[in-house]
Amino acid sequence: MTTYVITVPGTFVHGITDALRSDVERRLRPQDPQNTELGESEELHLLTVDEDSMFSVRVEVEAADQKSAEAEAVRLVSGALRDSGLTENDAPLGQAAVTGIDREF
């Protein structure tokens, strides 16, 4: 298995409150990339929101390959958003991308 840091972009169509942001972050905390060497050295943040409500979520996942890692990251982020009360229309997601890889040989 390989540990990946995956970035999932999206947009909060109606903006986001501090309380909602905290709820999403709490739900994703176990996948926080700060727990990885890359996350610490690059100072990656779990959830970054721009002024125009575009966001990036960075999560750590273990997977056999890049495609599986990206799919798992989207599943995790979608679930956290949904469990926080946001629909796909409230916070549509973009294409997930690998931010970093930490392979164990």
Coordinates of C-alpha atoms in Angstrom, one line a residue:
M1 CA 0.0 0.0 0.0
T2 CA 1.0 3.6 -0.7
T3 CA 0.1 6.7 1.3
Y4 CA -1.1 9.5 -0.9
V5 CA -2.0 13.1 -0.2
I6 CA -4.9 14.0 -2.5
T7 CA -6.3 17.4 -3.2
V8 CA -10.0 17.6 -3.9
P9 CA -11.1 21.1 -5.2
G10 CA -14.6 22.4 -5.1
T11 CA -16.8 25.5 -4.6
F12 CA -19.2 26.4 -1.8
V13 CA -22.0 27.8 -4.0
H14 CA -23.7 29.6 -1.1
G15 CA -20.5 30.4 0.9
I16 CA -19.6 28.7 4.2
T17 CA -20.1 29.7 7.8
D18 CA -17.4 29.2 10.4
A19 CA -19.5 26.5 12.2
L20 CA -20.0 24.6 8.9
R21 CA -16.3 24.8 8.1
S22 CA -15.4 23.5 11.6
D23 CA -17.9 20.6 11.1
V24 CA -16.4 19.6 7.8
E25 CA -12.9 19.8 9.2
R26 CA -13.9 17.7 12.2
R27 CA -15.3 15.0 10.0
L28 CA -12.1 14.8 7.9
R29 CA -9.6 15.2 10.8
P30 CA -8.5 11.5 10.7
Q31 CA -7.3 12.0 7.1
D32 CA -5.4 15.3 7.9
P33 CA -2.2 15.4 5.8
Q34 CA -0.4 17.1 8.6
N35 CA 0.1 13.6 9.9
T36 CA 2.4 12.8 7.0
E37 CA 6.0 13.9 6.4
L38 CA 4.9 15.8 3.3
G39 CA 2.1 17.5 5.2
E40 CA 4.4 18.7 7.9
S41 CA 7.2 19.9 5.6
E42 CA 4.8 21.6 3.1
E43 CA 2.5 22.9 5.9
L44 CA -0.5 21.5 4.1
H45 CA -3.9 22.5 5.5
L46 CA -6.9 20.1 5.6
L47 CA -9.3 22.7 4.2
T48 CA -8.5 26.0 2.5
V49 CA -11.2 28.3 1.4
D50 CA -10.6 31.3 -0.9
E51 CA -12.5 34.6 -0.8
D52 CA -14.7 33.5 -3.8
S53 CA -15.8 30.3 -1.8
M54 CA -13.6 28.0 -3.9
F55 CA -12.0 25.4 -1.7
S56 CA -9.3 22.7 -1.6
V57 CA -9.5 19.7 0.7
R58 CA -6.2 17.8 1.2
V59 CA -6.6 14.3 2.7
E60 CA -4.3 11.4 3.4
V61 CA -5.4 8.0 2.0
E62 CA -3.8 4.6 1.6
A63 CA -4.4 2.9 -1.6
A64 CA -2.8 0.4 -4.1
D65 CA -2.7 3.0 -6.9
Q66 CA -3.3 6.6 -7.8
K67 CA -6.7 6.1 -9.3
S68 CA -8.0 4.2 -6.2
A69 CA -6.5 6.9 -4.0
E70 CA -8.2 9.7 -5.9
A71 CA -11.6 7.8 -5.8
E72 CA -11.2 7.2 -2.0
A73 CA -10.4 10.9 -1.4
V74 CA -13.5 12.0 -3.3
R75 CA -15.6 9.5 -1.4
L76 CA -14.3 10.8 1.9
V77 CA -14.7 14.5 1.1
S78 CA -18.2 13.9 -0.4
G79 CA -19.3 12.0 2.7
A80 CA -18.0 14.7 5.0
L81 CA -19.8 17.4 3.1
R82 CA -23.0 15.4 2.9
D83 CA -22.8 14.6 6.6
S84 CA -22.4 18.3 7.3
G85 CA -25.6 19.0 5.5
L86 CA -24.3 20.0 2.1
T87 CA -25.6 18.5 -1.1
E88 CA -23.6 18.0 -4.4
N89 CA -25.3 21.2 -5.6
D90 CA -24.2 23.2 -2.5
A91 CA -20.6 22.1 -2.9
P92 CA -19.7 20.6 -6.2
L93 CA -16.3 18.9 -6.4
G94 CA -13.7 19.1 -9.1
Q95 CA -11.1 16.6 -10.3
A96 CA -9.0 15.1 -7.5
A97 CA -5.2 15.2 -7.9
V98 CA -2.2 13.7 -6.2
T99 CA -0.4 16.3 -4.1
G100 CA 2.2 13.9 -2.7
I101 CA 3.2 10.2 -2.4
D102 CA 4.9 8.5 0.5
R103 CA 5.8 4.9 -0.6
E104 CA 7.1 2.3 1.8
F105 CA 9.5 0.0 0.1

